[in-house]
Every structure is written in structure tokens, then in C-alpha cells.
């Protein structure tokens, strides 16, 4: 049976007890409890235990004085080191009963497990809930069963006097009221006067009207298009496609797609225009 972490770990431990899995089938040995200063050079407290002994009073644990616990585990039937499927260090608040379970990590193939309360973990789990905690090892193995080993008591100091505390009933889990989220909807854009838009549209269309008027004054004769209808219509249709592409770019198509479409129209426009003009020259139109 595999234990859980967080507030559900206690329920899992009770379930193991009721099933008879916590029966001393696992023995913890070479248990070392150590508290050092923030530099890691000076040991403030050190204690070595053998199951089932417990330790006495430990100095107050602060974020700047890390607590570390290392141990080995073996089967009670022999000296063979076990592969633990669950290794936790449980901190249970004596006043509220709330619980924090931190995992002990395997240190290579030596069979040693180690748990450290780092500064980040201290601020996350204990800053908002200082006080006295019952310390225990919670070990589990599919092959051998489990072990609940009470080590002693530790005191977590208050190092967050400037911060507002969270509820002690749920230390480190972030439950409780949150700040109100104020959403601001985007304000509606101020559009130009319709008359201004109409004048701008007329200014855009005016050059085309002027172009047609100049062609008519110069004597352009569109009647000759029927003598070379296919290629002339194809050429003028591709020119019209260029004009439509310019309008589409103005309306909403982005630059790169516009350039891609223009390149796709370039070759057929050149071929049809050149062929239509050469035919007209050959026929003397």
C-alpha cells in the first residue's frame, strides 16, 4: 500500500494500521538528525538514533537554520537493505493537528534516505504556522509492510512577522480567501465620422475615374479587343486581379500573403500581356 503526501497522509497511515501493515516489519537505523546555521559550517544540533529511541529537545528551526534527517531502512528479519516504495517525514502540529509530509530522497545505491527542510520549504509550509510539531518517519514497502516511527518534537520559529499569516488549520496548502479579481473590459473604439470615411473612399476611387477619362480623350478604342478576345480578356482579367488584390490588402489581408499572391499572378500576367500585344502588332491592329 502506498502512502500519500499532504493532508491525506494521516488517513493513509490509519488505513495501514487497521490493515496490520505497520507491524515493525521495517527497521530504521543510522538515523541522523542535524541542524546547521545558514552557512552550513556550524552544527547547532546533532543527534544519532537507533530504532525505537527518540531525541530530546531540538533548537528552534528557522528558515536560516536548515533541518536534515538521514536514515537507512532494513527488514526486521535480516540485514538486507530495503527498496522503500514510500519514505516520508511527517510534521504534525501539536495544537491544531494539521500535518505536513515531506519526502525523503534516496541518496544513490547506498540505501541512505535524506530529507532536508530548505528555506523555500520552510516558507511554504511553516512560515504561516509556527509552533511545536511531532516528527515521525513514515516508511512503506510493498514487500515488507510499513513503519510509523515517532522521532520526537521540533519547534518551528516564526520568521514572517511582517507578513499576514494564513490559516493555521491548513499550513502551506494555500487554502483560504483570495484577492478579488477585477476585470476591466476593453473600451469601445472611437470611430471616424461616416462623412470623413465617405470622402476618403471617393478620393481613392477618383484616380481610376481620371484614368478612364484620359484614355477616352486620347482616343482609346476598346472595340478592337474582340479581334484578339481570348488573350486580351485574360490579360485584362489578371490586371483586374492585381487591383482586387490591392483592395484586399487595404481591407485586411496582411503583407506576406499579399506578396505571395502577387508573385503567383506575375508570370501569367507577363505571358498573356506579351502574347496579346505581339498578336496585335502582327495583325497591325
mmCIF file of C-alpha atoms in Angstrom, residues 8-254:
data_model
loop_
_atom_site.group_PDB
_atom_site.id
_atom_site.type_symbol
_atom_site.label_atom_id
_atom_site.label_comp_id
_atom_site.label_asym_id
_atom_site.label_seq_id
_atom_site.Cartn_x
_atom_site.Cartn_y
_atom_site.Cartn_z
ATOM 1 C CA UNK A 8 -4.309 12.739 3.152
ATOM 2 C CA UNK A 9 -1.175 11.069 4.557
ATOM 3 C CA UNK A 10 -2.644 10.716 8.045
ATOM 4 C CA UNK A 11 -5.660 8.859 6.674
ATOM 5 C CA UNK A 12 -3.344 6.541 4.745
ATOM 6 C CA UNK A 13 -1.344 5.838 7.896
ATOM 7 C CA UNK A 14 -4.525 4.968 9.817
ATOM 8 C CA UNK A 15 -5.513 2.631 6.986
ATOM 9 C CA UNK A 16 -2.131 0.891 7.197
ATOM 10 C CA UNK A 17 -2.525 0.442 10.936
ATOM 11 C CA UNK A 18 -6.010 -1.006 10.520
ATOM 12 C CA UNK A 19 -4.741 -3.467 7.902
ATOM 13 C CA UNK A 20 -1.844 -4.551 10.086
ATOM 14 C CA UNK A 21 0.788 -3.300 7.679
ATOM 15 C CA UNK A 22 2.593 -1.129 10.256
ATOM 16 C CA UNK A 23 3.885 -4.023 12.297
ATOM 17 C CA UNK A 24 7.589 -3.394 12.754
ATOM 18 C CA UNK A 25 8.464 -5.363 9.613
ATOM 19 C CA UNK A 26 10.750 -2.433 8.669
ATOM 20 C CA UNK A 27 13.510 -1.222 10.978
ATOM 21 C CA UNK A 28 15.051 2.241 10.616
ATOM 22 C CA UNK A 29 18.749 2.507 11.511
ATOM 23 C CA UNK A 30 21.602 5.031 11.442
ATOM 24 C CA UNK A 31 19.162 7.891 11.955
ATOM 25 C CA UNK A 32 20.934 11.245 11.980
ATOM 26 C CA UNK A 33 19.154 14.493 12.836
ATOM 27 C CA UNK A 34 21.110 17.676 12.235
ATOM 28 C CA UNK A 35 20.506 21.431 12.444
ATOM 29 C CA UNK A 36 23.146 23.783 10.993
ATOM 30 C CA UNK A 37 23.471 27.525 10.554
ATOM 31 C CA UNK A 38 22.788 29.267 7.262
ATOM 32 C CA UNK A 39 26.383 28.834 6.094
ATOM 33 C CA UNK A 40 26.294 25.084 6.699
ATOM 34 C CA UNK A 41 29.640 25.189 8.531
ATOM 35 C CA UNK A 42 28.487 25.225 12.156
ATOM 36 C CA UNK A 43 26.342 22.439 13.569
ATOM 37 C CA UNK A 44 23.754 23.788 16.012
ATOM 38 C CA UNK A 45 22.355 20.392 16.899
ATOM 39 C CA UNK A 46 23.192 16.808 16.051
ATOM 40 C CA UNK A 47 21.738 13.524 17.239
ATOM 41 C CA UNK A 48 22.096 9.897 16.137
ATOM 42 C CA UNK A 49 19.292 7.470 16.932
ATOM 43 C CA UNK A 50 18.618 3.757 16.664
ATOM 44 C CA UNK A 51 15.066 2.452 16.490
ATOM 45 C CA UNK A 52 12.969 2.824 18.697
ATOM 46 C CA UNK A 53 14.806 5.609 20.609
ATOM 47 C CA UNK A 54 13.652 9.234 20.416
ATOM 48 C CA UNK A 55 15.539 12.508 20.752
ATOM 49 C CA UNK A 56 15.178 15.292 23.284
ATOM 50 C CA UNK A 57 14.583 18.974 22.695
ATOM 51 C CA UNK A 58 15.863 20.404 19.400
ATOM 52 C CA UNK A 59 16.675 24.126 18.905
ATOM 53 C CA UNK A 60 14.054 26.203 17.137
ATOM 54 C CA UNK A 61 14.096 25.621 13.418
ATOM 55 C CA UNK A 62 14.194 28.760 11.285
ATOM 56 C CA UNK A 63 14.399 29.343 7.555
ATOM 57 C CA UNK A 64 18.101 30.192 8.010
ATOM 58 C CA UNK A 65 18.859 27.038 10.046
ATOM 59 C CA UNK A 66 18.005 24.012 7.886
ATOM 60 C CA UNK A 67 16.901 20.719 9.412
ATOM 61 C CA UNK A 68 18.075 17.480 7.793
ATOM 62 C CA UNK A 69 17.248 13.857 8.620
ATOM 63 C CA UNK A 70 19.018 10.865 7.099
ATOM 64 C CA UNK A 71 18.457 7.144 7.756
ATOM 65 C CA UNK A 72 18.656 3.616 6.407
ATOM 66 C CA UNK A 73 15.915 1.007 6.392
ATOM 67 C CA UNK A 74 16.152 -2.775 6.551
ATOM 68 C CA UNK A 75 13.823 -5.700 7.052
ATOM 69 C CA UNK A 76 13.389 -6.858 10.648
ATOM 70 C CA UNK A 77 14.066 -10.406 9.504
ATOM 71 C CA UNK A 78 17.602 -9.662 8.296
ATOM 72 C CA UNK A 79 20.263 -7.119 7.437
ATOM 73 C CA UNK A 80 19.218 -6.692 3.812
ATOM 74 C CA UNK A 81 18.681 -3.041 2.890
ATOM 75 C CA UNK A 82 15.202 -2.366 1.536
ATOM 76 C CA UNK A 83 13.965 -0.546 -1.503
ATOM 77 C CA UNK A 84 11.310 1.667 0.041
ATOM 78 C CA UNK A 85 8.264 2.468 -2.023
ATOM 79 C CA UNK A 86 7.392 5.351 0.293
ATOM 80 C CA UNK A 87 9.647 7.382 2.584
ATOM 81 C CA UNK A 88 8.151 10.419 4.280
ATOM 82 C CA UNK A 89 8.966 12.637 7.229
ATOM 83 C CA UNK A 90 5.763 13.750 8.922
ATOM 84 C CA UNK A 91 5.369 17.068 10.779
ATOM 85 C CA UNK A 92 2.151 17.199 12.818
ATOM 86 C CA UNK A 93 1.215 20.419 14.601
ATOM 87 C CA UNK A 94 0.546 19.615 18.248
ATOM 88 C CA UNK A 95 -2.009 22.411 18.678
ATOM 89 C CA UNK A 96 -4.085 22.069 15.517
ATOM 90 C CA UNK A 97 -3.355 18.534 14.333
ATOM 91 C CA UNK A 98 -2.599 19.798 10.829
ATOM 92 C CA UNK A 99 0.092 17.828 9.057
ATOM 93 C CA UNK A 100 2.846 18.326 6.503
ATOM 94 C CA UNK A 101 4.650 15.351 4.941
ATOM 95 C CA UNK A 102 7.964 15.886 3.143
ATOM 96 C CA UNK A 103 9.560 13.142 1.027
ATOM 97 C CA UNK A 104 12.935 11.606 1.885
ATOM 98 C CA UNK A 105 15.004 11.028 -1.245
ATOM 99 C CA UNK A 106 17.274 8.049 -1.865
ATOM 100 C CA UNK A 107 20.951 9.026 -1.959
ATOM 101 C CA UNK A 108 22.286 6.741 -4.687
ATOM 102 C CA UNK A 109 22.593 2.986 -4.129
ATOM 103 C CA UNK A 110 23.925 3.215 -0.567
ATOM 104 C CA UNK A 111 20.476 2.681 0.927
ATOM 105 C CA UNK A 112 20.550 6.085 2.657
ATOM 106 C CA UNK A 113 17.497 8.316 2.540
ATOM 107 C CA UNK A 114 17.646 12.019 3.315
ATOM 108 C CA UNK A 115 15.114 14.780 3.915
ATOM 109 C CA UNK A 116 16.014 18.470 4.181
ATOM 110 C CA UNK A 117 13.788 21.372 5.169
ATOM 111 C CA UNK A 118 15.137 24.018 2.809
ATOM 112 C CA UNK A 119 14.463 27.719 3.126
ATOM 113 C CA UNK A 120 11.869 27.514 0.355
ATOM 114 C CA UNK A 121 10.054 24.600 2.007
ATOM 115 C CA UNK A 122 10.136 26.360 5.383
ATOM 116 C CA UNK A 123 8.487 29.452 3.950
ATOM 117 C CA UNK A 124 5.921 27.355 2.102
ATOM 118 C CA UNK A 125 4.896 25.002 4.919
ATOM 119 C CA UNK A 126 5.873 26.519 8.283
ATOM 120 C CA UNK A 127 6.059 30.316 7.971
ATOM 121 C CA UNK A 128 2.305 30.626 8.336
ATOM 122 C CA UNK A 129 2.023 28.015 11.113
ATOM 123 C CA UNK A 130 4.885 28.221 13.630
ATOM 124 C CA UNK A 131 4.866 26.164 16.805
ATOM 125 C CA UNK A 132 5.569 22.684 18.080
ATOM 126 C CA UNK A 133 5.438 19.700 15.703
ATOM 127 C CA UNK A 134 5.567 15.950 16.292
ATOM 128 C CA UNK A 135 8.220 14.486 13.996
ATOM 129 C CA UNK A 136 7.887 10.944 12.643
ATOM 130 C CA UNK A 137 9.175 8.669 9.909
ATOM 131 C CA UNK A 138 6.525 7.051 7.717
ATOM 132 C CA UNK A 139 8.055 4.236 5.653
ATOM 133 C CA UNK A 140 6.351 1.799 3.344
ATOM 134 C CA UNK A 141 7.400 -1.222 1.257
ATOM 135 C CA UNK A 142 5.206 -3.478 -0.866
ATOM 136 C CA UNK A 143 7.315 -6.446 0.182
ATOM 137 C CA UNK A 144 7.748 -5.816 3.927
ATOM 138 C CA UNK A 145 4.852 -3.606 5.008
ATOM 139 C CA UNK A 146 5.323 -0.280 6.774
ATOM 140 C CA UNK A 147 6.719 1.589 9.747
ATOM 141 C CA UNK A 148 5.490 4.612 11.711
ATOM 142 C CA UNK A 149 8.407 5.763 13.876
ATOM 143 C CA UNK A 150 7.915 8.784 16.166
ATOM 144 C CA UNK A 151 11.230 10.599 16.480
ATOM 145 C CA UNK A 152 10.380 13.457 18.850
ATOM 146 C CA UNK A 153 9.311 17.086 18.797
ATOM 147 C CA UNK A 154 10.660 20.123 16.971
ATOM 148 C CA UNK A 155 9.679 23.789 17.199
ATOM 149 C CA UNK A 156 9.295 25.883 14.078
ATOM 150 C CA UNK A 157 10.078 29.541 14.736
ATOM 151 C CA UNK A 158 8.035 32.456 13.419
ATOM 152 C CA UNK A 159 10.061 34.250 10.738
ATOM 153 C CA UNK A 160 7.262 36.044 8.928
ATOM 154 C CA UNK A 161 6.131 38.736 11.385
ATOM 155 C CA UNK A 162 5.764 41.281 8.582
ATOM 156 C CA UNK A 163 3.512 39.025 6.537
ATOM 157 C CA UNK A 164 -0.102 38.245 7.168
ATOM 158 C CA UNK A 165 -0.464 34.645 8.301
ATOM 159 C CA UNK A 166 -2.559 32.105 6.566
ATOM 160 C CA UNK A 167 -4.903 29.870 8.495
ATOM 161 C CA UNK A 168 -3.032 27.520 10.860
ATOM 162 C CA UNK A 169 -5.556 24.817 10.089
ATOM 163 C CA UNK A 170 -4.152 24.408 6.596
ATOM 164 C CA UNK A 171 -0.447 25.338 6.656
ATOM 165 C CA UNK A 172 1.323 25.613 3.350
ATOM 166 C CA UNK A 173 -1.546 24.486 1.117
ATOM 167 C CA UNK A 174 -2.814 27.923 0.119
ATOM 168 C CA UNK A 175 -6.460 27.424 1.112
ATOM 169 C CA UNK A 176 -8.481 30.464 2.128
ATOM 170 C CA UNK A 177 -9.933 33.650 0.637
ATOM 171 C CA UNK A 178 -8.113 35.147 -2.323
ATOM 172 C CA UNK A 179 -7.948 38.690 -3.615
ATOM 173 C CA UNK A 180 -10.851 39.771 -5.749
ATOM 174 C CA UNK A 181 -10.146 39.668 -9.460
ATOM 175 C CA UNK A 182 -11.242 42.914 -11.078
ATOM 176 C CA UNK A 183 -11.712 42.550 -14.813
ATOM 177 C CA UNK A 184 -11.749 45.623 -16.989
ATOM 178 C CA UNK A 185 -13.429 45.225 -20.335
ATOM 179 C CA UNK A 186 -11.896 46.882 -23.376
ATOM 180 C CA UNK A 187 -13.380 50.256 -24.110
ATOM 181 C CA UNK A 188 -15.156 50.670 -27.432
ATOM 182 C CA UNK A 189 -13.044 52.334 -30.106
ATOM 183 C CA UNK A 190 -13.960 55.794 -31.286
ATOM 184 C CA UNK A 191 -14.725 55.562 -34.996
ATOM 185 C CA UNK A 192 -14.335 58.369 -37.516
ATOM 186 C CA UNK A 193 -17.331 60.313 -38.728
ATOM 187 C CA UNK A 194 -19.082 58.482 -41.631
ATOM 188 C CA UNK A 195 -18.736 61.600 -43.776
ATOM 189 C CA UNK A 196 -14.940 61.502 -43.403
ATOM 190 C CA UNK A 197 -14.909 57.844 -44.432
ATOM 191 C CA UNK A 198 -17.061 58.598 -47.496
ATOM 192 C CA UNK A 199 -14.776 61.448 -48.600
ATOM 193 C CA UNK A 200 -11.716 59.214 -48.231
ATOM 194 C CA UNK A 201 -13.352 56.474 -50.338
ATOM 195 C CA UNK A 202 -14.159 58.967 -53.089
ATOM 196 C CA UNK A 203 -10.565 60.206 -53.038
ATOM 197 C CA UNK A 204 -9.356 56.643 -53.529
ATOM 198 C CA UNK A 205 -11.694 55.967 -56.480
ATOM 199 C CA UNK A 206 -11.072 59.346 -58.157
ATOM 200 C CA UNK A 207 -7.714 58.402 -59.816
ATOM 201 C CA UNK A 208 -9.398 55.481 -61.603
ATOM 202 C CA UNK A 209 -12.093 57.785 -62.970
ATOM 203 C CA UNK A 210 -9.431 60.258 -64.100
ATOM 204 C CA UNK A 211 -7.502 57.426 -65.798
ATOM 205 C CA UNK A 212 -10.555 56.318 -67.798
ATOM 206 C CA UNK A 213 -11.259 59.925 -68.780
ATOM 207 C CA UNK A 214 -7.677 60.400 -70.030
ATOM 208 C CA UNK A 215 -7.897 57.184 -72.052
ATOM 209 C CA UNK A 216 -11.123 58.369 -73.662
ATOM 210 C CA UNK A 217 -9.587 61.790 -74.522
ATOM 211 C CA UNK A 218 -6.534 60.099 -76.099
ATOM 212 C CA UNK A 219 -8.809 58.049 -78.328
ATOM 213 C CA UNK A 220 -8.602 54.619 -76.744
ATOM 214 C CA UNK A 221 -10.699 52.143 -78.742
ATOM 215 C CA UNK A 222 -11.880 49.113 -76.811
ATOM 216 C CA UNK A 223 -13.714 47.761 -79.823
ATOM 217 C CA UNK A 224 -10.516 46.180 -81.168
ATOM 218 C CA UNK A 225 -10.378 43.830 -78.176
ATOM 219 C CA UNK A 226 -12.780 41.450 -79.915
ATOM 220 C CA UNK A 227 -10.227 40.777 -82.659
ATOM 221 C CA UNK A 228 -7.903 39.157 -80.078
ATOM 222 C CA UNK A 229 -10.518 38.462 -77.445
ATOM 223 C CA UNK A 230 -9.095 35.458 -75.532
ATOM 224 C CA UNK A 231 -5.629 36.751 -74.726
ATOM 225 C CA UNK A 232 -6.746 40.344 -74.272
ATOM 226 C CA UNK A 233 -9.507 39.379 -71.837
ATOM 227 C CA UNK A 234 -7.095 37.100 -69.947
ATOM 228 C CA UNK A 235 -4.540 39.909 -69.658
ATOM 229 C CA UNK A 236 -7.084 42.494 -68.514
ATOM 230 C CA UNK A 237 -8.585 39.958 -66.095
ATOM 231 C CA UNK A 238 -5.182 39.442 -64.468
ATOM 232 C CA UNK A 239 -4.674 43.208 -64.223
ATOM 233 C CA UNK A 240 -8.093 43.425 -62.563
ATOM 234 C CA UNK A 241 -6.943 40.667 -60.172
ATOM 235 C CA UNK A 242 -3.993 42.864 -59.184
ATOM 236 C CA UNK A 243 -6.393 45.721 -58.467
ATOM 237 C CA UNK A 244 -8.571 43.378 -56.393
ATOM 238 C CA UNK A 245 -5.509 42.181 -54.511
ATOM 239 C CA UNK A 246 -4.595 45.784 -53.665
ATOM 240 C CA UNK A 247 -8.125 46.360 -52.380
ATOM 241 C CA UNK A 248 -7.988 43.147 -50.331
ATOM 242 C CA UNK A 249 -4.669 44.228 -48.796
ATOM 243 C CA UNK A 250 -6.197 47.580 -47.903
ATOM 244 C CA UNK A 251 -9.237 45.874 -46.355
ATOM 245 C CA UNK A 252 -7.485 43.265 -44.249
ATOM 246 C CA UNK A 253 -5.013 40.817 -45.852
ATOM 247 C CA UNK A 254 -1.529 41.018 -44.347
#
